[in-house]
Tab-separated table of C-alpha atoms in Angstrom:
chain	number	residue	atom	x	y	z
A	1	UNK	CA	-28.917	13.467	-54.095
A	2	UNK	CA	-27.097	10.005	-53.729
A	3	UNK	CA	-29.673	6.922	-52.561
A	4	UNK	CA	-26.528	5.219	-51.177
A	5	UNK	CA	-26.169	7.919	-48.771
A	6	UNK	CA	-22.496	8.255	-50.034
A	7	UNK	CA	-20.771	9.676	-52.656
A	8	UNK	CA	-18.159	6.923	-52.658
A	9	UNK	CA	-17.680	4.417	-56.011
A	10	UNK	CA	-19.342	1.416	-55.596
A	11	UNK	CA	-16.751	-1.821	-55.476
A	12	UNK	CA	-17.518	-3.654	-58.865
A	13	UNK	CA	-19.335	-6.117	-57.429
A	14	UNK	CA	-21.963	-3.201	-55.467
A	15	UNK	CA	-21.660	-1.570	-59.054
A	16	UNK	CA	-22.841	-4.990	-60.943
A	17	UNK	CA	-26.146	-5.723	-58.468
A	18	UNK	CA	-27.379	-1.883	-58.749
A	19	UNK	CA	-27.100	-2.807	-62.741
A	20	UNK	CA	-29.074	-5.848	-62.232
A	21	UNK	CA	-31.541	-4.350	-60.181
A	22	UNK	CA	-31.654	-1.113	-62.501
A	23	UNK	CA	-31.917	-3.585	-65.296
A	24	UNK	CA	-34.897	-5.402	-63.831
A	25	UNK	CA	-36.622	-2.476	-63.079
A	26	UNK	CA	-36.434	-1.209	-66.624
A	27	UNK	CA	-38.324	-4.737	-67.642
A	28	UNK	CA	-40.956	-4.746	-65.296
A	29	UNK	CA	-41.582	-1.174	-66.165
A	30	UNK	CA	-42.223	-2.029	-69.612
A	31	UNK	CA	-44.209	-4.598	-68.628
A	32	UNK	CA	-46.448	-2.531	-66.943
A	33	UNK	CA	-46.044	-4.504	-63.540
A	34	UNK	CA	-44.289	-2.258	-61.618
A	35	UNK	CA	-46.895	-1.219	-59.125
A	36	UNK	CA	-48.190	-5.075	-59.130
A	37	UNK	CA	-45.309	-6.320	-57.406
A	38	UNK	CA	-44.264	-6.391	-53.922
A	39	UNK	CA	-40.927	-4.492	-53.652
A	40	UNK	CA	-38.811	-7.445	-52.481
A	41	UNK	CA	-39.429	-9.057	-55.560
A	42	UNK	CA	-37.779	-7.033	-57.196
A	43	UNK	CA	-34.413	-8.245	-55.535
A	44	UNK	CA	-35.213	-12.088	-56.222
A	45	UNK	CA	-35.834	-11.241	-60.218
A	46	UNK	CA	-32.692	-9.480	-60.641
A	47	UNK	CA	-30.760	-12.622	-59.056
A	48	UNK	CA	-29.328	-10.331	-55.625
A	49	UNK	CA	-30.758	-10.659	-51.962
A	50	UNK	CA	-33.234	-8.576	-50.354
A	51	UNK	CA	-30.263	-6.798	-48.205
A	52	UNK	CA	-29.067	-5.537	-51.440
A	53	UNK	CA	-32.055	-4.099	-52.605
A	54	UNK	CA	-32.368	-2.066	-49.790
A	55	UNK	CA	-29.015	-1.001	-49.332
A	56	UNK	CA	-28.800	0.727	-53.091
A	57	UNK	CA	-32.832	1.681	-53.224
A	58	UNK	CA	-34.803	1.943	-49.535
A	59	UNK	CA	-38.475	2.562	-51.402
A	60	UNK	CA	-39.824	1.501	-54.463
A	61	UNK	CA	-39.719	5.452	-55.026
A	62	UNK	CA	-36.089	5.797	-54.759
A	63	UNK	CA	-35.887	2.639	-57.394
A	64	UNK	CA	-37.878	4.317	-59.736
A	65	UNK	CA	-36.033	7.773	-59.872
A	66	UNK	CA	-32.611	5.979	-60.252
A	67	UNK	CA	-33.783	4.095	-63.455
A	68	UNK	CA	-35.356	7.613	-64.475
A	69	UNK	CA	-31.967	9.856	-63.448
A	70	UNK	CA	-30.519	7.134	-66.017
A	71	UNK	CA	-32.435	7.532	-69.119
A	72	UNK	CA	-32.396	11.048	-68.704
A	73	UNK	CA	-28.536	10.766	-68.678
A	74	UNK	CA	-28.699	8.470	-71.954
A	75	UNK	CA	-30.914	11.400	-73.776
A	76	UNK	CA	-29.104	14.279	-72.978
A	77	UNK	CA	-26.441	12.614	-74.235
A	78	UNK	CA	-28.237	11.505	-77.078
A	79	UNK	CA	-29.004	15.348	-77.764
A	80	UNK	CA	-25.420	16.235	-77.351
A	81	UNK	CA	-23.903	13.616	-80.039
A	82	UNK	CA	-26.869	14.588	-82.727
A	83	UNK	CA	-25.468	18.427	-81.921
A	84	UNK	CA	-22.272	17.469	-82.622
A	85	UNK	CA	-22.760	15.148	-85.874
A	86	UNK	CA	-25.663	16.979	-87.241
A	87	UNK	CA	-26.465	20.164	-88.619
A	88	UNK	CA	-28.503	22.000	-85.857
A	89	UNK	CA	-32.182	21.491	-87.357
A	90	UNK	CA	-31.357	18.004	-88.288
A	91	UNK	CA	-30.421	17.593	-84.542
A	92	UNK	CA	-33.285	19.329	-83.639
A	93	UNK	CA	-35.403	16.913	-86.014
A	94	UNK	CA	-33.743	14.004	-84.665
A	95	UNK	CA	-33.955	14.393	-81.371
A	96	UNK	CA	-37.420	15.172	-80.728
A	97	UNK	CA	-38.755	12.273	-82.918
A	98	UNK	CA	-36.313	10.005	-81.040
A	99	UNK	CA	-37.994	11.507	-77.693
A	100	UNK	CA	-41.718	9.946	-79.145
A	101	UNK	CA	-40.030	7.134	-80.157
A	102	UNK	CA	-38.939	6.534	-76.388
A	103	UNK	CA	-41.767	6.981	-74.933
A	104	UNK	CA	-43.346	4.811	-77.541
A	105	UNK	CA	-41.121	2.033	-76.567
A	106	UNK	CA	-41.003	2.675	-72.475
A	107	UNK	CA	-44.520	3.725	-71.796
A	108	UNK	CA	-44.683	1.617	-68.746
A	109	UNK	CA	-42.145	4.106	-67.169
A	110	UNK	CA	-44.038	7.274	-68.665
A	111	UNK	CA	-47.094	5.390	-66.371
A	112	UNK	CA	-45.221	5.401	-63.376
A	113	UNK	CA	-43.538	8.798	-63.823
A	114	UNK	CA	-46.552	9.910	-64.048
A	115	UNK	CA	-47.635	8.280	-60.864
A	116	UNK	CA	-44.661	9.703	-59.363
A	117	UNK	CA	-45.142	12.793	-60.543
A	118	UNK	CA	-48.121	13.415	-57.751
A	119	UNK	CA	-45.043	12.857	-54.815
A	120	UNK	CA	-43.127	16.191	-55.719
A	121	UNK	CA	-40.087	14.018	-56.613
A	122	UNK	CA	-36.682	15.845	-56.482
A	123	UNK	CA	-35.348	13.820	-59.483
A	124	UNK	CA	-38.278	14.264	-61.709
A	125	UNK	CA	-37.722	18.457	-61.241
A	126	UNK	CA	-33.828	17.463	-62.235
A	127	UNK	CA	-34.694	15.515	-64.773
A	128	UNK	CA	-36.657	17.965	-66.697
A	129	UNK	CA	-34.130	20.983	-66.204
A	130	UNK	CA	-31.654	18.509	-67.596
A	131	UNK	CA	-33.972	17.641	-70.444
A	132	UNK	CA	-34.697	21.123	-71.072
A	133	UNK	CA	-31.342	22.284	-71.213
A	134	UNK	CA	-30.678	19.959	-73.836
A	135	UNK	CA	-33.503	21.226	-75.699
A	136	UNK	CA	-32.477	24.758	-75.611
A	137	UNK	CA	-29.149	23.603	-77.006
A	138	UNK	CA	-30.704	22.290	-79.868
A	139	UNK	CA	-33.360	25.248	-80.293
A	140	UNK	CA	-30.066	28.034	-79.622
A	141	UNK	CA	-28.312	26.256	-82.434
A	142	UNK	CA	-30.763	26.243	-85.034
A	143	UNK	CA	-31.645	29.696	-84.093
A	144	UNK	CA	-27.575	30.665	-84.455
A	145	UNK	CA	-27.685	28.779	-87.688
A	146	UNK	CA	-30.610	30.571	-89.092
A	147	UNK	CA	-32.544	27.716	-89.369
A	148	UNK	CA	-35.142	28.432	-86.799
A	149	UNK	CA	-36.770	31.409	-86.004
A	150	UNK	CA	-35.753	33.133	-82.758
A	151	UNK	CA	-39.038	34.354	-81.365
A	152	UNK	CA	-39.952	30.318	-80.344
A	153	UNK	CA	-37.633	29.311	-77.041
A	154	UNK	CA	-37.511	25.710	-75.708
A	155	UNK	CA	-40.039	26.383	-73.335
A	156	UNK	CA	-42.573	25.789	-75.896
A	157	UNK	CA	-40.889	22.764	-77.381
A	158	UNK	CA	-41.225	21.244	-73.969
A	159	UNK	CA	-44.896	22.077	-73.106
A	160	UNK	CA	-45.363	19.905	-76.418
A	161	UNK	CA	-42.985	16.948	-75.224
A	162	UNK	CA	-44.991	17.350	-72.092
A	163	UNK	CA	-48.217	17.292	-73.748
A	164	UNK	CA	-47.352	14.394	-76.042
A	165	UNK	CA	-46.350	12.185	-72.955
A	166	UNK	CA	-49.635	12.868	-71.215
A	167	UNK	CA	-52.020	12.041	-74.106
A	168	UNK	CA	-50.047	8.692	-74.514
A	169	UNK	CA	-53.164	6.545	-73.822
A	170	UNK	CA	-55.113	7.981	-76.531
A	171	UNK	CA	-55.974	5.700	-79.690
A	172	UNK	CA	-53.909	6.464	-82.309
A	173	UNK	CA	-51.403	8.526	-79.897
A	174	UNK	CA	-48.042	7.164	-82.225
A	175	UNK	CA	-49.375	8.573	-85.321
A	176	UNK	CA	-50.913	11.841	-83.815
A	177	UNK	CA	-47.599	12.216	-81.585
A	178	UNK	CA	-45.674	12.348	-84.654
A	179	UNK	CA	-47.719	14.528	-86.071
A	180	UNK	CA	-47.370	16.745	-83.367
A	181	UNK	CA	-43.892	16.724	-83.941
A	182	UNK	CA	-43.877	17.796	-87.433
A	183	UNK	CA	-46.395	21.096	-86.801
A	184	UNK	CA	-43.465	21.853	-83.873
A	185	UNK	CA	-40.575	21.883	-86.183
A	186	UNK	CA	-43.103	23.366	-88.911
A	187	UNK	CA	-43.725	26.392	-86.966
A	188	UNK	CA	-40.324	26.544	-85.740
A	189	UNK	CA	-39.085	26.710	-89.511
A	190	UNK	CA	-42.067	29.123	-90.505
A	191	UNK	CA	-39.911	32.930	-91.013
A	192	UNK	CA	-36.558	31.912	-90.020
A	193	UNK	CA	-33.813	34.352	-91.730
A	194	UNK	CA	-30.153	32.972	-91.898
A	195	UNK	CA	-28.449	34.765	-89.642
A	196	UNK	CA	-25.543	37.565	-90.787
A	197	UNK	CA	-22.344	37.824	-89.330
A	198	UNK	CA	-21.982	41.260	-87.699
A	199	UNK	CA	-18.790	42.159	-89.594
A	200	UNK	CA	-20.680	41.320	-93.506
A	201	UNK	CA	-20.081	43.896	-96.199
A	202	UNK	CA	-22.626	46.342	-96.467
A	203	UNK	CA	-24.565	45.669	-100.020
């Protein structure tokens, strides 16, 4: 669903002050203000008028799920260049410990996701299909490759991304979400058989 109403490209200059705003945004979620500040402000700290702010992003909502849409974008395709330069557990590997190191380093946005999260928001449902689908990509690879056992699907790998971003206000939560990690991909490992082409030789 398009917040500009239209599906049209933005002129550079539309395209530059949704950047700056999106930009801001990112900040001030990692700063843990974005819920302290009145919405228009938003449009004075990223240098563009209050006009502008509203014609890209009506609600302070709509904001929020635009700079969310993007970082799922940025992972997915984060998940798609490990997959293509990696072998698939090493993807796998990768991927999910750069997932805790995001939230690590954008927990003010995991806050207000979370926040979100009580609205029903359309984007947030996207988002995590999207997110998911990358996952099984990475899971369906490692299982192809014999790497990972093929009785575990992404679901699970998810309910523990999930999990991990929910407990992220515990003490100690970067050490233990790591270690979280490490049992997933341990118990993913645990059994796996290579697998056999269907045409191999009979011994």
């Amino acid at each position: 669903m398009s917040t500009r109403g239209s599906d049209r490209p933005l002129r550079a200059d539309a395209q530059r002050n949704r950047q700056a705003l999106l930009a801001k945004a990112r900040e001030i979620f990692d700063a843990g203000e974005f819920f302290d500040l009145r919405f228009d402000d938003f449009a004075r700290l990223a240098g563009v008028g209050t006009g502008t702010l509203y014609r890209h992003f009506p609600t302070r909502e709509a904001l929020a799920e635009a700079v969310y849409r993007e970082e799922v974008v940025a992972l997915c395709d984060r998940a798609r260049r490990l997959l293509a330069t990696s072998p698939p557990l090493e993807a796998l590997a990768a991927f999910l410990r750069d997932f805790v190191d995001y939230l690590h380093e954008h927990h003010g946005l995991a806050r207000t996701l979370a926040t979100l999260m009580t609205t029903g928001s359309e984007a947030l449902a996207d988002g995590s299909r999207a997110l998911e689908e990358a996952v099984t990509d990475l899971v369906a690879a490692a299982v192809e490759e014999g790497t990972v056992r093929g009785d575990v699907g992404a679901g699970a790998v998810m309910m523990a991304l999930h999990g991990i971003g929910a407990a992220h206000d515990r003490p100690g939560w970067r050490a233990e979400a790591d270690g979280v990690i490490t049992l997933v991909l341990d118990g993913l490992v645990q059994g796996a058989q290579p697998s056999m082409p269907n045409d191999s030789p009979a011994r």
